[in-house]
GROMACS .gro file of C-alpha atoms in nm:
model
  310
    1MET     CA    1  -6.889  -1.768  -5.736
    2THR     CA    2  -6.649  -1.732  -5.447
    3GLY     CA    3  -6.799  -1.512  -5.174
    4LEU     CA    4  -6.581  -1.238  -5.025
    5SER     CA    5  -6.665  -0.992  -4.715
    6HIS     CA    6  -6.444  -0.678  -4.657
    7ALA     CA    7  -6.385  -0.830  -4.312
    8SER     CA    8  -6.207  -1.114  -4.470
    9ALA     CA    9  -5.933  -0.875  -4.653
   10GLN     CA   10  -5.588  -0.919  -4.559
   11ALA     CA   11  -5.385  -0.601  -4.374
   12VAL     CA   12  -5.455  -0.272  -4.587
   13LEU     CA   13  -5.126  -0.123  -4.759
   14ARG     CA   14  -5.045   0.225  -4.722
   15VAL     CA   15  -5.115   0.380  -5.059
   16SER     CA   16  -5.083   0.750  -5.173
   17ILE     CA   17  -5.180   0.870  -5.533
   18ARG     CA   18  -5.036   1.149  -5.724
   19GLU     CA   19  -5.165   1.289  -6.035
   20HIS     CA   20  -4.980   1.452  -6.348
   21ARG     CA   21  -5.188   1.675  -6.560
   22ILE     CA   22  -5.132   1.584  -6.948
   23PRO     CA   23  -5.118   1.921  -7.149
   24SER     CA   24  -5.370   1.875  -7.412
   25ALA     CA   25  -5.713   1.984  -7.293
   26GLY     CA   26  -5.996   1.692  -7.381
   27SER     CA   27  -5.718   1.437  -7.387
   28LYS     CA   28  -5.932   1.154  -7.252
   29PRO     CA   29  -5.617   0.893  -7.173
   30TYR     CA   30  -5.707   0.529  -7.233
   31ILE     CA   31  -5.462   0.251  -7.237
   32ALA     CA   32  -5.101   0.291  -7.144
   33VAL     CA   33  -4.778   0.061  -7.141
   34GLN     CA   34  -4.432   0.097  -7.108
   35GLY     CA   35  -4.255   0.167  -7.399
   36PRO     CA   36  -3.867   0.063  -7.519
   37ASP     CA   37  -3.732   0.369  -7.357
   38GLY     CA   38  -3.883   0.294  -7.023
   39ALA     CA   39  -4.125   0.560  -7.074
   40LEU     CA   40  -4.507   0.541  -7.022
   41TRP     CA   41  -4.707   0.580  -7.349
   42PHE     CA   42  -5.081   0.622  -7.367
   43CYS     CA   43  -5.334   0.705  -7.615
   44GLU     CA   44  -5.505   1.030  -7.597
   45SER     CA   45  -5.828   0.894  -7.786
   46GLY     CA   46  -5.997   1.298  -7.721
   47ALA     CA   47  -5.729   1.445  -7.849
   48SER     CA   48  -5.602   1.209  -8.139
   49LYS     CA   49  -5.270   1.201  -7.994
   50ILE     CA   50  -4.990   0.935  -7.826
   51GLY     CA   51  -4.868   1.079  -7.535
   52ARG     CA   52  -4.555   0.989  -7.338
   53PHE     CA   53  -4.486   1.065  -6.986
   54ASP     CA   54  -4.144   1.025  -6.839
   55PRO     CA   55  -4.178   0.846  -6.498
   56ASP     CA   56  -3.877   0.979  -6.330
   57ARG     CA   57  -3.873   1.357  -6.452
   58GLY     CA   58  -4.285   1.360  -6.457
   59THR     CA   59  -4.263   1.534  -6.799
   60PHE     CA   60  -4.477   1.490  -7.103
   61GLY     CA   61  -4.465   1.431  -7.472
   62GLU     CA   62  -4.742   1.415  -7.712
   63PHE     CA   63  -4.768   1.319  -8.098
   64ALA     CA   64  -5.078   1.428  -8.287
   65LEU     CA   65  -5.183   1.145  -8.537
   66PRO     CA   66  -5.219   1.226  -8.907
   67THR     CA   67  -5.597   1.121  -8.892
   68LYS     CA   68  -5.823   1.380  -8.716
   69ASN     CA   69  -6.050   1.215  -8.451
   70ALA     CA   70  -5.893   0.880  -8.484
   71THR     CA   71  -5.965   0.807  -8.125
   72PRO     CA   72  -5.676   0.591  -8.058
   73ILE     CA   73  -5.761   0.318  -7.744
   74GLY     CA   74  -5.520   0.040  -7.746
   75ILE     CA   75  -5.151   0.031  -7.732
   76ILE     CA   76  -4.858  -0.209  -7.704
   77ALA     CA   77  -4.495  -0.216  -7.742
   78GLY     CA   78  -4.387  -0.405  -8.037
   79GLY     CA   79  -4.117  -0.642  -8.119
   80ASP     CA   80  -3.967  -0.412  -8.370
   81GLY     CA   81  -3.852  -0.140  -8.114
   82ASN     CA   82  -4.195   0.079  -8.213
   83LEU     CA   83  -4.513   0.139  -8.023
   84TRP     CA   84  -4.839   0.005  -8.227
   85PHE     CA   85  -5.162   0.130  -8.140
   86THR     CA   86  -5.559   0.105  -8.265
   87GLU     CA   87  -5.762   0.393  -8.419
   88LYS     CA   88  -6.121   0.301  -8.329
   89THR     CA   89  -6.287   0.560  -8.538
   90ALA     CA   90  -6.064   0.584  -8.819
   91ASN     CA   91  -6.050   0.213  -8.854
   92LYS     CA   92  -5.656   0.201  -8.876
   93ILE     CA   93  -5.401   0.031  -8.702
   94GLY     CA   94  -5.101   0.301  -8.644
   95ARG     CA   95  -4.722   0.241  -8.557
   96ILE     CA   96  -4.503   0.501  -8.361
   97THR     CA   97  -4.103   0.525  -8.342
   98PRO     CA   98  -3.971   0.628  -7.991
   99ARG     CA   99  -3.906   0.976  -8.165
  100GLY     CA  100  -4.271   1.004  -8.252
  101GLU     CA  101  -4.285   0.927  -8.637
  102VAL     CA  102  -4.630   0.776  -8.725
  103THR     CA  103  -4.774   0.509  -8.992
  104GLU     CA  104  -5.087   0.439  -9.039
  105PHE     CA  105  -5.229   0.113  -9.175
  106ALA     CA  106  -5.618   0.100  -9.270
  107LEU     CA  107  -5.799  -0.218  -9.178
  108PRO     CA  108  -5.962  -0.451  -9.477
  109THR     CA  109  -6.320  -0.470  -9.305
  110PRO     CA  110  -6.474  -0.130  -9.291
  111ASN     CA  111  -6.594  -0.010  -8.958
  112ALA     CA  112  -6.440  -0.305  -8.759
  113GLY     CA  113  -6.353  -0.082  -8.460
  114PRO     CA  114  -5.998  -0.161  -8.362
  115ASP     CA  115  -5.940  -0.192  -7.976
  116GLY     CA  116  -5.711  -0.396  -7.762
  117MET     CA  117  -5.358  -0.501  -7.848
  118MET     CA  118  -5.109  -0.776  -7.769
  119LEU     CA  119  -4.769  -0.832  -7.891
  120GLY     CA  120  -4.834  -1.226  -7.996
  121PRO     CA  121  -4.550  -1.483  -7.955
  122ASP     CA  122  -4.503  -1.491  -8.308
  123GLY     CA  123  -4.348  -1.135  -8.304
  124ASN     CA  124  -4.644  -0.998  -8.494
  125VAL     CA  125  -4.925  -0.747  -8.319
  126TRP     CA  126  -5.273  -0.906  -8.278
  127PHE     CA  127  -5.563  -0.676  -8.192
  128SER     CA  128  -5.947  -0.722  -8.157
  129GLU     CA  129  -6.200  -0.593  -8.375
  130THR     CA  130  -6.486  -0.533  -8.142
  131GLU     CA  131  -6.768  -0.407  -8.368
  132VAL     CA  132  -6.740  -0.719  -8.615
  133SER     CA  133  -6.624  -0.978  -8.350
  134ARG     CA  134  -6.318  -1.048  -8.507
  135ILE     CA  135  -5.922  -1.056  -8.404
  136GLY     CA  136  -5.667  -0.911  -8.605
  137ARG     CA  137  -5.296  -0.961  -8.676
  138ILE     CA  138  -5.052  -0.732  -8.823
  139THR     CA  139  -4.685  -0.790  -8.927
  140PRO     CA  140  -4.384  -0.544  -8.842
  141ASP     CA  141  -4.450  -0.429  -9.250
  142GLY     CA  142  -4.796  -0.358  -9.211
  143ARG     CA  143  -4.961  -0.679  -9.359
  144ILE     CA  144  -5.314  -0.746  -9.207
  145THR     CA  145  -5.518  -1.080  -9.127
  146GLU     CA  146  -5.849  -1.108  -8.968
  147PHE     CA  147  -5.969  -1.416  -8.816
  148SER     CA  148  -6.357  -1.460  -8.736
  149ASP     CA  149  -6.440  -1.852  -8.748
  150GLY     CA  150  -6.504  -1.973  -8.397
  151ILE     CA  151  -6.609  -1.631  -8.237
  152THR     CA  152  -6.941  -1.603  -8.145
  153PRO     CA  153  -7.127  -1.323  -8.351
  154GLY     CA  154  -7.157  -1.017  -8.167
  155SER     CA  155  -6.961  -1.112  -7.886
  156LYS     CA  156  -6.725  -0.788  -7.918
  157PRO     CA  157  -6.389  -0.903  -7.839
  158LEU     CA  158  -6.159  -0.649  -7.631
  159SER     CA  159  -5.882  -0.698  -7.421
  160ILE     CA  160  -5.586  -0.950  -7.509
  161ALA     CA  161  -5.343  -1.112  -7.309
  162VAL     CA  162  -5.075  -1.367  -7.431
  163ARG     CA  163  -5.002  -1.731  -7.243
  164ASP     CA  164  -4.836  -2.061  -7.379
  165GLY     CA  165  -4.784  -1.971  -7.731
  166ALA     CA  166  -5.150  -1.817  -7.774
  167LEU     CA  167  -5.351  -1.486  -7.742
  168TRP     CA  168  -5.645  -1.475  -7.477
  169PHE     CA  169  -5.912  -1.237  -7.522
  170SER     CA  170  -6.246  -1.106  -7.355
  171GLU     CA  171  -6.593  -1.115  -7.511
  172ALA     CA  172  -6.797  -0.796  -7.349
  173ALA     CA  173  -7.131  -0.888  -7.513
  174GLY     CA  174  -7.066  -1.281  -7.504
  175ASN     CA  175  -7.001  -1.311  -7.158
  176ARG     CA  176  -6.674  -1.509  -7.253
  177VAL     CA  177  -6.314  -1.548  -7.274
  178GLY     CA  178  -6.188  -1.672  -7.586
  179ARG     CA  179  -5.829  -1.824  -7.679
  180ILE     CA  180  -5.699  -1.801  -8.026
  181ALA     CA  181  -5.411  -2.028  -8.155
  182MET     CA  182  -5.153  -1.902  -8.406
  183ASP     CA  183  -5.313  -2.065  -8.675
  184GLY     CA  184  -5.630  -1.876  -8.593
  185LYS     CA  185  -5.825  -2.182  -8.439
  186VAL     CA  186  -6.041  -2.022  -8.153
  187THR     CA  187  -6.160  -2.186  -7.845
  188GLU     CA  188  -6.413  -2.022  -7.608
  189TYR     CA  189  -6.512  -2.048  -7.252
  190PRO     CA  190  -6.816  -1.925  -7.091
  191ILE     CA  191  -6.805  -1.718  -6.771
  192PRO     CA  192  -7.026  -1.881  -6.463
  193SER     CA  193  -7.186  -1.519  -6.385
  194HIS     CA  194  -7.440  -1.406  -6.640
  195ASP     CA  195  -7.371  -1.069  -6.817
  196SER     CA  196  -7.052  -1.039  -6.679
  197GLN     CA  197  -6.877  -0.782  -6.911
  198PRO     CA  198  -6.541  -0.886  -6.927
  199ARG     CA  199  -6.282  -0.644  -7.029
  200ALA     CA  200  -5.931  -0.570  -6.945
  201MET     CA  201  -5.686  -0.869  -6.882
  202VAL     CA  202  -5.327  -0.950  -6.760
  203THR     CA  203  -5.121  -1.252  -6.737
  204HIS     CA  204  -5.017  -1.361  -6.385
  205PRO     CA  205  -4.679  -1.494  -6.316
  206ASP     CA  206  -4.855  -1.812  -6.201
  207GLY     CA  207  -4.972  -1.869  -6.555
  208SER     CA  208  -5.336  -1.789  -6.480
  209ILE     CA  209  -5.499  -1.456  -6.676
  210TRP     CA  210  -5.689  -1.238  -6.459
  211PHE     CA  211  -5.990  -0.983  -6.591
  212VAL     CA  212  -6.202  -0.719  -6.501
  213GLU     CA  213  -6.575  -0.821  -6.495
  214THR     CA  214  -6.741  -0.472  -6.475
  215SER     CA  215  -7.112  -0.593  -6.415
  216THR     CA  216  -7.056  -0.852  -6.172
  217ASN     CA  217  -6.843  -0.615  -5.986
  218ALA     CA  218  -6.543  -0.874  -5.947
  219LEU     CA  219  -6.226  -0.981  -6.103
  220GLY     CA  220  -6.243  -1.298  -6.289
  221ARG     CA  221  -5.925  -1.603  -6.324
  222ILE     CA  222  -5.909  -1.844  -6.598
  223THR     CA  223  -5.673  -2.104  -6.558
  224ARG     CA  224  -5.479  -2.298  -6.850
  225ASP     CA  225  -5.748  -2.560  -6.900
  226GLY     CA  226  -6.006  -2.287  -6.907
  227CYS     CA  227  -6.147  -2.300  -6.541
  228ILE     CA  228  -6.305  -1.963  -6.440
  229THR     CA  229  -6.331  -1.811  -6.060
  230GLU     CA  230  -6.481  -1.486  -6.009
  231HIS     CA  231  -6.375  -1.278  -5.701
  232PRO     CA  232  -6.602  -0.981  -5.590
  233VAL     CA  233  -6.475  -0.645  -5.464
  234PRO     CA  234  -6.627  -0.451  -5.186
  235THR     CA  235  -6.757  -0.150  -5.302
  236PRO     CA  236  -7.108  -0.184  -5.493
  237ASN     CA  237  -7.104  -0.072  -5.832
  238ALA     CA  238  -6.762  -0.010  -5.886
  239SER     CA  239  -6.746  -0.053  -6.240
  240LEU     CA  240  -6.387  -0.205  -6.273
  241ARG     CA  241  -6.179  -0.145  -6.574
  242GLY     CA  242  -5.856  -0.185  -6.592
  243VAL     CA  243  -5.634  -0.462  -6.403
  244ALA     CA  244  -5.238  -0.490  -6.378
  245VAL     CA  245  -5.013  -0.731  -6.170
  246GLY     CA  246  -4.773  -0.529  -5.922
  247PRO     CA  247  -4.502  -0.622  -5.717
  248GLY     CA  248  -4.540  -0.939  -5.498
  249GLY     CA  249  -4.786  -1.081  -5.765
  250ASP     CA  250  -5.090  -0.858  -5.646
  251LEU     CA  251  -5.392  -0.761  -5.890
  252TRP     CA  252  -5.432  -0.368  -5.899
  253TYR     CA  253  -5.735  -0.240  -6.020
  254THR     CA  254  -5.937   0.074  -6.125
  255ALA     CA  255  -6.287   0.136  -6.004
  256ASN     CA  256  -6.453   0.387  -6.275
  257PHE     CA  257  -6.761   0.495  -6.085
  258ALA     CA  258  -6.616   0.431  -5.733
  259ASN     CA  259  -6.330   0.662  -5.828
  260LYS     CA  260  -6.093   0.415  -5.645
  261ILE     CA  261  -5.799   0.212  -5.722
  262GLY     CA  262  -5.756  -0.134  -5.550
  263CYS     CA  263  -5.551  -0.411  -5.473
  264MET     CA  264  -5.640  -0.780  -5.439
  265ALA     CA  265  -5.425  -1.078  -5.363
  266PRO     CA  266  -5.373  -1.372  -5.577
  267ASP     CA  267  -5.584  -1.588  -5.336
  268GLY     CA  268  -5.888  -1.337  -5.440
  269LYS     CA  269  -5.867  -1.155  -5.091
  270VAL     CA  270  -5.888  -0.749  -5.106
  271ARG     CA  271  -5.578  -0.571  -4.948
  272GLY     CA  272  -5.735  -0.238  -4.979
  273GLU     CA  273  -5.942   0.021  -5.211
  274TYR     CA  274  -5.797   0.378  -5.237
  275ASP     CA  275  -5.951   0.704  -5.313
  276ILE     CA  276  -5.841   0.870  -5.609
  277PRO     CA  277  -5.783   1.251  -5.539
  278THR     CA  278  -5.964   1.399  -5.848
  279PRO     CA  279  -6.350   1.303  -5.833
  280ALA     CA  280  -6.516   1.158  -6.089
  281SER     CA  281  -6.188   1.130  -6.288
  282GLY     CA  282  -6.298   0.831  -6.508
  283ALA     CA  283  -6.004   0.588  -6.424
  284ARG     CA  284  -5.946   0.303  -6.676
  285CYS     CA  285  -5.620   0.177  -6.768
  286ILE     CA  286  -5.351   0.062  -6.489
  287ALA     CA  287  -5.018  -0.026  -6.640
  288ALA     CA  288  -4.692  -0.175  -6.438
  289LEU     CA  289  -4.358  -0.088  -6.540
  290ALA     CA  290  -4.089  -0.327  -6.503
  291ASP     CA  291  -3.969  -0.191  -6.193
  292GLY     CA  292  -4.302  -0.224  -6.044
  293ARG     CA  293  -4.406   0.144  -6.041
  294LEU     CA  294  -4.796   0.189  -6.123
  295PHE     CA  295  -4.927   0.452  -6.330
  296PHE     CA  296  -5.326   0.466  -6.428
  297THR     CA  297  -5.540   0.687  -6.683
  298GLN     CA  298  -5.782   0.890  -6.558
  299TYR     CA  299  -6.019   0.967  -6.896
  300ASP     CA  300  -6.239   1.229  -6.762
  301ALA     CA  301  -5.980   1.408  -6.570
  302GLY     CA  302  -5.715   1.421  -6.821
  303LEU     CA  303  -5.449   1.288  -6.579
  304ILE     CA  304  -5.198   1.034  -6.545
  305GLY     CA  305  -5.236   0.881  -6.173
  306GLU     CA  306  -4.916   0.729  -5.996
  307VAL     CA  307  -4.988   0.467  -5.738
  308VAL     CA  308  -4.709   0.522  -5.452
  309VAL     CA  309  -4.711   0.216  -5.182
  310SER     CA  310  -4.520   0.250  -4.880
   0.00000   0.00000   0.00000
């Protein structure tokens, strides 16, 4: 692992954080993504709703799901102009139009635990089935295929990223990064550190994929040929959860236990870590909008956070 001391970090950025309260109590916001309308769409895993935040007006819209206690987790903008999301407890994949119309599709495998999602290069939506160690695919008209060959049993795939015509996924319990081609062929790459618990992933403009290592307290980087490097963050036991690429190619991450937002340069040097105003807010996903603005979910506080860089 590449060592990193706090003293070696680059000049600290000037950052402030604004917070926006979600209307529903107990919303427990999780994954968020920019929708085709430019708004931030997010899963309210505690309220069984899909939320919409207008970043210009600072206003919210919320859409209740047909299935109660569905536990929506992952969400992605599909190629069909709609948002697609996972319902972990309900064992379904959901689709919501920009107007808020919801359709649900039941998974073939019981208790699959759908979690992360990504729009594939084939125009279909791909998703992880954490509890059965599979990767699923759903077409725009709702046809589902599941892939398990080549995935280590019990590895618990979570987040998914896309690169070079394939999907890459983190294996939280398998300490690996997996790659699945459009024909379902899987290749796995072991992470150097033991029990690193990889979670959220993002594709960098330089062609690498970055991911958080929750137990190792580091960000990992995997190249196209599967070479992995690891870059620690300065706050001990920070419990990294989300990662996004911001302006200039910097990596922005959420630190759940530390209650901070951090910024790492592409060379692995930490540019700064910044306190979140609300204590123990449960920072989870961080998402970058097309214009470079950064927003993150605060699972325990029921807030959407906004990172302002000056």
